[in-house]
Amino acid sequence: MNCPHAAAQAAPAPGPKGESIAIDPMVRDLDGETARLRDAGVLARIDLLGVPAWAVTRHAEARRLLVDQRLVKDINAWELWRSGEVTRDWPLIGMVDAGRSMFTVDGAEHRRLRAKTSQALTPRRLEAIRPDIEKFTEELLDALAAQGAGGEVVDLKAVFAQPLPMRVVGMLMGVDESQHAMLTQRYKAFFSMLTPQEERLALLAELDVFYAGLVRERTARPGDDLTSALILAEEGGDPLTEEEVIGNLKAMVAAGHETTIGLILNAVRALLANPGQLRKVLAGEVGWDAVIEETLRWDTPTTHLLMRFATEDVTVGDEVIRKGEGVVISYRAIGRDVQQHGDDADAFDVTRPAPIRHMTFGHGPHICPGAALSRVEAGVALPALFARFPGLRLAVPDEEIAKLPVMTQNDMAAFPVLLS
């Protein structure tokens, strides 16, 4: 692996059971890692490529901590950053120090930066774009059928699950379709742990240049898109700066397509592995909403969300998050919390009693603004996929499906299928 080491190389402090759990950048055993985190207790001491942090693994405590004002997004509250022990050489720094946006500030400033985005993703707006999502879905299913004709193996991710959310978020942001492949490649390289850090930082700079150009274009010629809305926003009396607009766009495009890719593929994989449940869904005995919510709980698109920082000591059970320490929300472990979801939390079960109260999209002020959009996309894509290809099946054994080397997203390298 060609992956630079962090500047902070000191061994993490012992966890609740006397050891620190190293989060594997190659994602070779995600289920095992999830179980180890959950078994470590409410808070697990973890090692993120040489950098120590706390991981929250329980639903109830995460729900409380996500609204605790002593935990903030500001990287300047992080002792390892202030001291220089963590630098720009750390491979995960771009996910923590991502520029000024609604994802990196708190309080009144967060509300100001988030307001216009939330207005653009209201239920009414999402219903208005549903016909576009349906159109994109049918076009991609046609492409899938063409590539899979004659019994050929086709990559469901590359042909369907990946381009659909990129088309949708591109339409919302006003990004021309000719740029979609470039953005997909840039974000894939940014998240990959195989990308050298120097190259990753260069990718971030390229994205800044791209979005700055988009902002200048929309400033001169505003349109009916979120980029224009952010430029023209004057929430709280102050318009957003160019840096703030770029920061919001950069994060929204990343989150707006990565999450939905994982949701669609994880749902398909779980249903194919549980044919009895798939039959119930296709027979109309179980709704697609239940499939989506159970997938979000059981196999979260985001495994770990980096990071919040303690502005003072925070006691959680028998542990204390010290002032200046970093906190990771481990959503996949939280989704398997037996105290929240019962002793069968490790089982995928679309007949689980509703409502399935998970927190995969977060909780509190920073709850994902695109959660409803992701649900709508999956709610269109999944039934359309199985209606067109009811005999859809994996082209390789399930255990051969490889995860991408990404520490924060639950993503697959490819998803080879046969259509009948």
CSV table of C-alpha atoms in Angstrom, one decimal:
chain,number,residue,atom,x,y,z
A,1,MET,CA,0.0,0.0,0.0
A,2,ASN,CA,1.4,3.4,-1.0
A,3,CYS,CA,-0.1,5.4,1.9
A,4,PRO,CA,1.8,8.1,3.8
A,5,HIS,CA,1.8,7.7,7.6
A,6,ALA,CA,0.5,10.3,10.0
A,7,ALA,CA,2.8,12.6,11.8
A,8,ALA,CA,1.3,11.4,15.1
A,9,GLN,CA,2.7,7.9,15.6
A,10,ALA,CA,2.4,7.6,19.4
A,11,ALA,CA,0.4,4.5,20.5
A,12,PRO,CA,-3.2,5.3,21.3
A,13,ALA,CA,-4.2,5.1,24.9
A,14,PRO,CA,-5.7,1.8,26.1
A,15,GLY,CA,-9.4,1.4,25.2
A,16,PRO,CA,-12.2,0.3,27.6
A,17,LYS,CA,-10.8,-3.2,27.6
A,18,GLY,CA,-7.2,-2.4,27.6
A,19,GLU,CA,-6.5,-2.2,23.8
A,20,SER,CA,-7.0,0.1,20.9
A,21,ILE,CA,-8.8,-1.1,17.8
A,22,ALA,CA,-7.0,-0.3,14.6
A,23,ILE,CA,-9.4,0.7,11.8
A,24,ASP,CA,-8.3,-1.2,8.8
A,25,PRO,CA,-7.7,1.0,5.7
A,26,MET,CA,-8.1,-2.0,3.4
A,27,VAL,CA,-11.5,-2.9,4.9
A,28,ARG,CA,-10.7,-6.6,4.7
A,29,ASP,CA,-13.1,-7.7,7.5
A,30,LEU,CA,-15.8,-5.1,8.0
A,31,ASP,CA,-18.2,-7.4,9.9
A,32,GLY,CA,-15.4,-8.4,12.2
A,33,GLU,CA,-14.3,-4.8,12.8
A,34,THR,CA,-17.9,-3.8,13.5
A,35,ALA,CA,-18.3,-6.6,16.1
A,36,ARG,CA,-15.0,-5.6,17.8
A,37,LEU,CA,-16.0,-2.0,18.1
A,38,ARG,CA,-19.4,-2.9,19.5
A,39,ASP,CA,-17.9,-5.4,21.9
A,40,ALA,CA,-15.4,-2.8,23.2
A,41,GLY,CA,-18.2,-0.9,24.9
A,42,VAL,CA,-20.1,2.4,24.5
A,43,LEU,CA,-16.8,4.1,23.6
A,44,ALA,CA,-14.0,2.2,21.8
A,45,ARG,CA,-10.5,3.5,21.7
A,46,ILE,CA,-9.4,3.4,18.0
A,47,ASP,CA,-6.3,4.0,15.9
A,48,LEU,CA,-6.9,5.9,12.6
A,49,LEU,CA,-3.6,5.4,10.7
A,50,GLY,CA,-1.5,6.2,13.8
A,51,VAL,CA,-3.9,8.9,15.2
A,52,PRO,CA,-5.8,8.0,18.4
A,53,ALA,CA,-9.5,8.8,18.8
A,54,TRP,CA,-12.7,7.6,20.4
A,55,ALA,CA,-15.4,5.8,18.5
A,56,VAL,CA,-19.0,5.9,19.7
A,57,THR,CA,-20.7,2.5,19.2
A,58,ARG,CA,-24.1,2.7,20.8
A,59,HIS,CA,-27.3,4.3,19.5
A,60,ALA,CA,-28.4,6.0,22.8
A,61,GLU,CA,-25.1,7.5,23.6
A,62,ALA,CA,-24.5,8.6,20.0
A,63,ARG,CA,-28.0,10.3,20.0
A,64,ARG,CA,-27.0,12.2,23.1
A,65,LEU,CA,-23.5,13.1,22.0
A,66,LEU,CA,-24.6,14.3,18.6
A,67,VAL,CA,-26.5,17.2,20.3
A,68,ASP,CA,-23.8,17.8,23.0
A,69,GLN,CA,-22.5,21.3,22.4
A,70,ARG,CA,-19.2,20.4,24.0
A,71,LEU,CA,-18.4,18.4,20.9
A,72,VAL,CA,-17.7,20.6,17.9
A,73,LYS,CA,-16.6,20.4,14.3
A,74,ASP,CA,-13.9,23.0,14.5
A,75,ILE,CA,-10.5,21.3,13.9
A,76,ASN,CA,-8.8,24.0,15.9
A,77,ALA,CA,-10.3,22.4,19.0
A,78,TRP,CA,-8.3,19.2,18.3
A,79,GLU,CA,-5.2,19.1,20.5
A,80,LEU,CA,-3.3,16.9,18.1
A,81,TRP,CA,-3.8,19.5,15.3
A,82,ARG,CA,-3.0,22.5,17.5
A,83,SER,CA,0.2,20.8,18.7
A,84,GLY,CA,1.3,19.9,15.2
A,85,GLU,CA,1.3,16.2,15.9
A,86,VAL,CA,-1.3,15.8,13.1
A,87,THR,CA,-0.4,17.6,9.9
A,88,ARG,CA,-1.6,17.8,6.3
A,89,ASP,CA,0.4,14.6,5.7
A,90,TRP,CA,-2.2,12.6,7.5
A,91,PRO,CA,-4.2,10.7,4.8
A,92,LEU,CA,-7.6,11.5,6.5
A,93,ILE,CA,-7.0,15.2,7.0
A,94,GLY,CA,-9.2,16.1,4.0
A,95,MET,CA,-12.2,14.6,5.7
A,96,VAL,CA,-11.6,16.6,8.8
A,97,ASP,CA,-10.2,19.9,7.5
A,98,ALA,CA,-12.5,20.3,4.5
A,99,GLY,CA,-12.7,24.0,4.3
A,100,ARG,CA,-15.5,26.2,5.6
A,101,SER,CA,-18.9,24.8,5.0
A,102,MET,CA,-22.1,23.8,6.9
A,103,PHE,CA,-20.3,20.5,7.6
A,104,THR,CA,-17.4,22.1,9.5
A,105,VAL,CA,-19.0,24.8,11.7
A,106,ASP,CA,-21.6,24.8,14.5
A,107,GLY,CA,-24.3,27.0,16.0
A,108,ALA,CA,-25.6,30.1,14.3
A,109,GLU,CA,-23.0,29.9,11.5
A,110,HIS,CA,-24.0,26.3,10.8
A,111,ARG,CA,-27.7,27.3,10.5
A,112,ARG,CA,-26.8,30.2,8.2
A,113,LEU,CA,-24.7,28.0,5.9
A,114,ARG,CA,-27.3,25.1,5.9
A,115,ALA,CA,-30.5,27.1,5.4
A,116,LYS,CA,-30.5,27.4,1.6
A,117,THR,CA,-29.5,23.8,1.1
A,118,SER,CA,-32.3,22.6,3.3
A,119,GLN,CA,-34.8,24.8,1.3
A,120,ALA,CA,-33.6,23.2,-1.9
A,121,LEU,CA,-34.3,19.7,-0.7
A,122,THR,CA,-37.8,20.1,0.7
A,123,PRO,CA,-40.3,17.2,0.2
A,124,ARG,CA,-42.1,19.4,-2.4
A,125,ARG,CA,-38.8,20.0,-4.3
A,126,LEU,CA,-38.0,16.3,-4.2
A,127,GLU,CA,-41.4,15.3,-5.5
A,128,ALA,CA,-40.9,17.8,-8.3
A,129,ILE,CA,-37.7,16.1,-9.4
A,130,ARG,CA,-39.0,12.6,-9.0
A,131,PRO,CA,-39.9,12.4,-12.8
A,132,ASP,CA,-36.3,13.3,-13.6
A,133,ILE,CA,-35.0,10.5,-11.2
A,134,GLU,CA,-37.4,8.0,-12.9
A,135,LYS,CA,-36.2,9.1,-16.3
A,136,PHE,CA,-32.5,8.7,-15.4
A,137,THR,CA,-33.3,5.3,-13.8
A,138,GLU,CA,-35.0,4.0,-17.0
A,139,GLU,CA,-32.1,5.3,-19.2
A,140,LEU,CA,-29.6,3.5,-17.0
A,141,LEU,CA,-31.7,0.3,-16.9
A,142,ASP,CA,-31.7,0.4,-20.7
A,143,ALA,CA,-27.9,0.7,-20.7
A,144,LEU,CA,-27.7,-2.2,-18.2
A,145,ALA,CA,-29.9,-4.4,-20.4
A,146,ALA,CA,-27.8,-3.6,-23.5
A,147,GLN,CA,-24.6,-4.5,-21.7
A,148,GLY,CA,-26.0,-7.6,-20.1
A,149,ALA,CA,-27.7,-8.9,-23.3
A,150,GLY,CA,-26.8,-12.5,-24.2
A,151,GLY,CA,-25.9,-13.5,-20.6
A,152,GLU,CA,-22.9,-11.1,-20.3
A,153,VAL,CA,-21.7,-10.2,-16.9
A,154,VAL,CA,-22.3,-6.5,-16.1
A,155,ASP,CA,-21.1,-4.3,-13.3
A,156,LEU,CA,-24.2,-3.0,-11.5
A,157,LYS,CA,-22.2,-0.4,-9.8
A,158,ALA,CA,-20.5,1.1,-12.8
A,159,VAL,CA,-23.5,1.1,-15.1
A,160,PHE,CA,-26.4,1.8,-12.7
A,161,ALA,CA,-25.8,2.5,-9.0
A,162,GLN,CA,-22.9,5.0,-9.5
A,163,PRO,CA,-24.1,7.1,-12.4
A,164,LEU,CA,-27.7,7.5,-11.1
A,165,PRO,CA,-27.0,9.6,-7.9
A,166,MET,CA,-24.3,11.5,-9.8
A,167,ARG,CA,-26.8,12.5,-12.4
A,168,VAL,CA,-29.3,13.6,-9.8
A,169,VAL,CA,-26.9,15.6,-7.7
A,170,GLY,CA,-25.3,17.1,-10.8
A,171,MET,CA,-28.8,18.2,-11.9
A,172,LEU,CA,-29.5,19.8,-8.5
A,173,MET,CA,-26.1,21.6,-8.4
A,174,GLY,CA,-26.1,22.6,-12.0
A,175,VAL,CA,-23.1,20.5,-12.9
A,176,ASP,CA,-23.0,19.7,-16.6
A,177,GLU,CA,-23.2,15.9,-17.4
A,178,SER,CA,-19.9,16.1,-19.3
A,179,GLN,CA,-18.2,16.7,-15.9
A,180,HIS,CA,-19.8,13.7,-14.1
A,181,ALA,CA,-17.1,11.1,-15.0
A,182,MET,CA,-14.4,13.5,-13.9
A,183,LEU,CA,-16.0,14.2,-10.6
A,184,THR,CA,-16.6,10.5,-10.0
A,185,GLN,CA,-13.0,9.7,-10.6
A,186,ARG,CA,-11.7,12.6,-8.4
A,187,TYR,CA,-13.9,11.6,-5.5
A,188,LYS,CA,-13.0,7.9,-5.8
A,189,ALA,CA,-9.3,8.8,-5.7
A,190,PHE,CA,-9.8,11.2,-2.8
A,191,PHE,CA,-11.4,8.6,-0.6
A,192,SER,CA,-9.1,5.7,-1.5
A,193,MET,CA,-6.4,4.8,1.0
A,194,LEU,CA,-4.2,3.7,-1.9
A,195,THR,CA,-3.9,7.3,-3.2
A,196,PRO,CA,-0.6,8.9,-2.1
A,197,GLN,CA,-1.3,11.9,0.1
A,198,GLU,CA,0.4,14.4,-2.2
A,199,GLU,CA,-1.9,13.3,-5.0
A,200,ARG,CA,-4.9,13.5,-2.7
A,201,LEU,CA,-4.1,17.1,-1.7
A,202,ALA,CA,-3.7,17.9,-5.4
A,203,LEU,CA,-7.1,16.4,-6.1
A,204,LEU,CA,-8.6,18.7,-3.4
A,205,ALA,CA,-7.0,21.7,-5.0
A,206,GLU,CA,-8.4,20.6,-8.4
A,207,LEU,CA,-11.9,20.3,-7.0
A,208,ASP,CA,-11.6,23.8,-5.5
A,209,VAL,CA,-10.6,25.2,-8.9
A,210,PHE,CA,-13.5,23.3,-10.6
A,211,TYR,CA,-16.1,24.6,-8.1
A,212,ALA,CA,-14.7,28.1,-8.1
A,213,GLY,CA,-15.3,28.1,-11.9
A,214,LEU,CA,-18.8,26.8,-11.4
A,215,VAL,CA,-19.5,29.5,-8.8
A,216,ARG,CA,-18.2,32.3,-11.1
A,217,GLU,CA,-20.3,31.0,-14.0
A,218,ARG,CA,-23.5,30.9,-11.9
A,219,THR,CA,-22.7,34.3,-10.4
A,220,ALA,CA,-22.7,35.7,-13.9
A,221,ARG,CA,-25.6,33.6,-15.2
A,222,PRO,CA,-27.8,32.3,-12.3
A,223,GLY,CA,-30.0,29.3,-13.0
A,224,ASP,CA,-32.6,27.1,-11.2
A,225,ASP,CA,-30.0,25.1,-9.3
A,226,LEU,CA,-28.6,24.8,-5.8
A,227,THR,CA,-25.3,26.5,-6.8
A,228,SER,CA,-27.2,29.6,-7.8
A,229,ALA,CA,-29.4,29.5,-4.7
A,230,LEU,CA,-26.3,29.3,-2.5
A,231,ILE,CA,-24.7,32.3,-4.2
A,232,LEU,CA,-27.8,34.4,-3.9
A,233,ALA,CA,-28.6,33.3,-0.3
A,234,GLU,CA,-28.7,36.0,2.3
A,235,GLU,CA,-29.8,34.0,5.4
A,236,GLY,CA,-29.0,35.8,8.6
A,237,GLY,CA,-28.3,39.0,6.8
A,238,ASP,CA,-25.0,38.0,5.2
A,239,PRO,CA,-24.5,36.3,1.9
A,240,LEU,CA,-22.3,33.2,1.7
A,241,THR,CA,-18.7,33.8,0.8
A,242,GLU,CA,-17.2,32.1,-2.3
A,243,GLU,CA,-15.3,29.8,0.1
A,244,GLU,CA,-18.5,28.9,1.9
A,245,VAL,CA,-20.4,28.1,-1.4
A,246,ILE,CA,-17.5,26.0,-2.7
A,247,GLY,CA,-17.2,24.2,0.7
A,248,ASN,CA,-20.9,23.4,0.6
A,249,LEU,CA,-20.9,22.2,-3.0
A,250,LYS,CA,-17.8,20.1,-2.6
A,251,ALA,CA,-19.2,18.2,0.4
A,252,MET,CA,-22.8,18.0,-1.0
A,253,VAL,CA,-21.6,16.4,-4.2
A,254,ALA,CA,-19.5,13.9,-2.4
A,255,ALA,CA,-22.1,13.0,0.2
A,256,GLY,CA,-25.0,13.3,-2.3
A,257,HIS,CA,-23.7,10.5,-4.5
A,258,GLU,CA,-21.5,8.3,-2.3
A,259,THR,CA,-24.3,7.5,0.2
A,260,THR,CA,-26.8,6.5,-2.4
A,261,ILE,CA,-24.4,4.2,-4.2
A,262,GLY,CA,-23.9,2.3,-1.0
A,263,LEU,CA,-27.6,2.2,-0.2
A,264,ILE,CA,-28.6,0.8,-3.6
A,265,LEU,CA,-25.8,-1.8,-3.8
A,266,ASN,CA,-26.1,-2.9,-0.1
A,267,ALA,CA,-29.8,-3.3,-0.5
A,268,VAL,CA,-29.4,-5.4,-3.7
A,269,ARG,CA,-26.7,-7.5,-2.1
A,270,ALA,CA,-28.8,-8.2,1.1
A,271,LEU,CA,-31.9,-9.1,-0.9
A,272,LEU,CA,-29.9,-11.5,-3.2
A,273,ALA,CA,-28.4,-13.1,-0.1
A,274,ASN,CA,-31.9,-13.6,1.4
A,275,PRO,CA,-34.1,-14.9,-1.4
A,276,GLY,CA,-37.0,-15.6,0.9
A,277,GLN,CA,-37.2,-12.0,1.9
A,278,LEU,CA,-36.8,-10.9,-1.7
A,279,ARG,CA,-39.8,-13.0,-2.7
A,280,LYS,CA,-41.9,-11.3,0.0
A,281,VAL,CA,-40.8,-7.9,-1.3
A,282,LEU,CA,-41.5,-8.7,-5.0
A,283,ALA,CA,-44.9,-10.2,-4.0
A,284,GLY,CA,-45.8,-6.9,-2.3
A,285,GLU,CA,-45.9,-8.4,1.2
A,286,VAL,CA,-43.2,-6.1,2.4
A,287,GLY,CA,-42.7,-2.5,1.1
A,288,TRP,CA,-39.6,-1.1,-0.4
A,289,ASP,CA,-39.5,1.5,2.4
A,290,ALA,CA,-38.8,-1.4,4.8
A,291,VAL,CA,-36.0,-2.6,2.6
A,292,ILE,CA,-34.4,0.8,2.5
A,293,GLU,CA,-34.6,1.4,6.2
A,294,GLU,CA,-33.4,-2.1,7.1
A,295,THR,CA,-30.5,-1.7,4.7
A,296,LEU,CA,-29.6,1.7,6.2
A,297,ARG,CA,-29.6,0.2,9.7
A,298,TRP,CA,-27.8,-3.1,8.9
A,299,ASP,CA,-25.2,-2.2,6.3
A,300,THR,CA,-24.8,1.6,6.6
A,301,PRO,CA,-23.4,3.5,3.6
A,302,THR,CA,-21.2,5.4,6.0
A,303,THR,CA,-19.1,3.3,8.4
A,304,HIS,CA,-17.4,6.0,10.4
A,305,LEU,CA,-18.0,9.7,10.4
A,306,LEU,CA,-14.9,11.9,11.1
A,307,MET,CA,-14.8,13.9,13.4
A,308,ARG,CA,-15.9,16.0,16.4
A,309,PHE,CA,-13.6,17.5,19.1
A,310,ALA,CA,-14.2,17.9,22.8
A,311,THR,CA,-14.0,21.5,24.1
A,312,GLU,CA,-14.1,20.2,27.6
A,313,ASP,CA,-14.1,16.8,29.4
A,314,VAL,CA,-17.1,14.7,28.5
A,315,THR,CA,-18.0,11.7,30.6
A,316,VAL,CA,-19.6,8.8,28.9
A,317,GLY,CA,-20.3,5.8,31.1
A,318,ASP,CA,-17.0,4.8,32.8
A,319,GLU,CA,-14.9,6.7,30.2
A,320,VAL,CA,-14.0,10.3,29.8
A,321,ILE,CA,-13.4,12.0,26.5
A,322,ARG,CA,-10.7,14.5,27.4
A,323,LYS,CA,-10.7,18.1,26.2
A,324,GLY,CA,-9.1,18.3,22.8
A,325,GLU,CA,-9.6,14.6,21.9
A,326,GLY,CA,-11.3,13.5,18.7
A,327,VAL,CA,-14.6,11.6,18.5
A,328,VAL,CA,-15.7,9.4,15.6
A,329,ILE,CA,-19.3,8.3,15.2
A,330,SER,CA,-19.2,4.6,14.1
A,331,TYR,CA,-22.5,4.3,12.4
A,332,ARG,CA,-22.2,0.7,11.3
A,333,ALA,CA,-21.5,-0.4,14.9
A,334,ILE,CA,-24.5,1.7,16.0
A,335,GLY,CA,-26.7,0.1,13.4
A,336,ARG,CA,-25.9,-3.3,15.0
A,337,ASP,CA,-26.5,-2.2,18.6
A,338,VAL,CA,-28.4,-5.0,20.3
A,339,GLN,CA,-29.7,-2.7,23.0
A,340,GLN,CA,-31.5,-0.7,20.3
A,341,HIS,CA,-32.4,-3.3,17.7
A,342,GLY,CA,-32.6,-6.5,19.7
A,343,ASP,CA,-30.5,-9.7,20.0
A,344,ASP,CA,-30.9,-10.3,16.2
A,345,ALA,CA,-29.3,-6.9,15.3
A,346,ASP,CA,-26.7,-8.7,13.2
A,347,ALA,CA,-29.4,-10.2,11.0
A,348,PHE,CA,-30.9,-8.5,7.9
A,349,ASP,CA,-34.7,-8.7,8.2
A,350,VAL,CA,-37.1,-6.6,6.2
A,351,THR,CA,-40.0,-7.9,8.3
A,352,ARG,CA,-38.5,-6.2,11.4
A,353,PRO,CA,-41.2,-4.3,13.2
A,354,ALA,CA,-41.6,-0.7,12.1
A,355,PRO,CA,-40.5,1.9,12.6
A,356,ILE,CA,-36.8,0.9,12.4
A,357,ARG,CA,-35.3,3.7,14.5
A,358,HIS,CA,-31.7,4.0,13.2
A,359,MET,CA,-29.4,7.0,12.9
A,360,THR,CA,-27.6,6.3,9.7
A,361,PHE,CA,-28.1,9.8,8.4
A,362,GLY,CA,-27.1,11.3,11.8
A,363,HIS,CA,-29.0,13.2,14.4
A,364,GLY,CA,-29.3,16.8,15.6
A,365,PRO,CA,-28.2,20.0,13.8
A,366,HIS,CA,-25.8,18.1,11.5
A,367,ILE,CA,-28.2,15.5,10.4
A,368,CYS,CA,-27.6,14.8,6.7
A,369,PRO,CA,-29.4,17.4,4.6
A,370,GLY,CA,-29.6,14.9,1.7
A,371,ALA,CA,-31.2,12.0,3.6
A,372,ALA,CA,-34.6,12.4,2.0
A,373,LEU,CA,-33.0,12.7,-1.4
A,374,SER,CA,-31.1,9.4,-1.0
A,375,ARG,CA,-34.3,7.7,0.1
A,376,VAL,CA,-36.2,8.9,-2.9
A,377,GLU,CA,-33.5,7.8,-5.3
A,378,ALA,CA,-33.3,4.3,-3.7
A,379,GLY,CA,-37.1,4.2,-3.6
A,380,VAL,CA,-37.2,4.7,-7.4
A,381,ALA,CA,-34.2,2.7,-8.3
A,382,LEU,CA,-34.7,-0.5,-6.4
A,383,PRO,CA,-38.2,-1.5,-7.5
A,384,ALA,CA,-37.5,-0.4,-11.0
A,385,LEU,CA,-34.3,-2.6,-11.1
A,386,PHE,CA,-36.1,-5.7,-9.9
A,387,ALA,CA,-39.2,-5.1,-12.0
A,388,ARG,CA,-37.0,-5.0,-15.1
A,389,PHE,CA,-34.7,-7.9,-14.0
A,390,PRO,CA,-36.6,-10.2,-11.6
A,391,GLY,CA,-34.0,-12.9,-12.2
A,392,LEU,CA,-31.1,-10.6,-11.2
A,393,ARG,CA,-28.3,-12.6,-9.5
A,394,LEU,CA,-24.6,-12.3,-8.5
A,395,ALA,CA,-22.1,-13.4,-11.1
A,396,VAL,CA,-19.6,-14.4,-8.5
A,397,PRO,CA,-19.9,-15.8,-5.0
A,398,ASP,CA,-20.9,-13.2,-2.4
A,399,GLU,CA,-17.6,-13.5,-0.5
A,400,GLU,CA,-15.7,-12.5,-3.6
A,401,ILE,CA,-17.3,-9.0,-3.6
A,402,ALA,CA,-14.4,-6.7,-2.6
A,403,LYS,CA,-14.7,-3.6,-0.6
A,404,LEU,CA,-12.9,-0.4,-1.7
A,405,PRO,CA,-10.0,0.6,0.5
A,406,VAL,CA,-12.1,3.5,2.1
A,407,MET,CA,-12.2,4.0,5.8
A,408,THR,CA,-15.3,6.0,6.0
A,409,GLN,CA,-17.6,4.7,3.2
A,410,ASN,CA,-19.1,1.3,2.9
A,411,ASP,CA,-18.4,0.9,-0.8
A,412,MET,CA,-17.6,-2.0,-3.2
A,413,ALA,CA,-15.0,-2.1,-5.9
A,414,ALA,CA,-17.5,-3.6,-8.3
A,415,PHE,CA,-20.8,-5.5,-8.3
A,416,PRO,CA,-20.8,-8.1,-11.1
A,417,VAL,CA,-24.3,-9.5,-11.9
A,418,LEU,CA,-26.2,-11.5,-14.4
A,419,LEU,CA,-29.5,-10.1,-15.4
A,420,SER,CA,-31.3,-13.5,-15.6
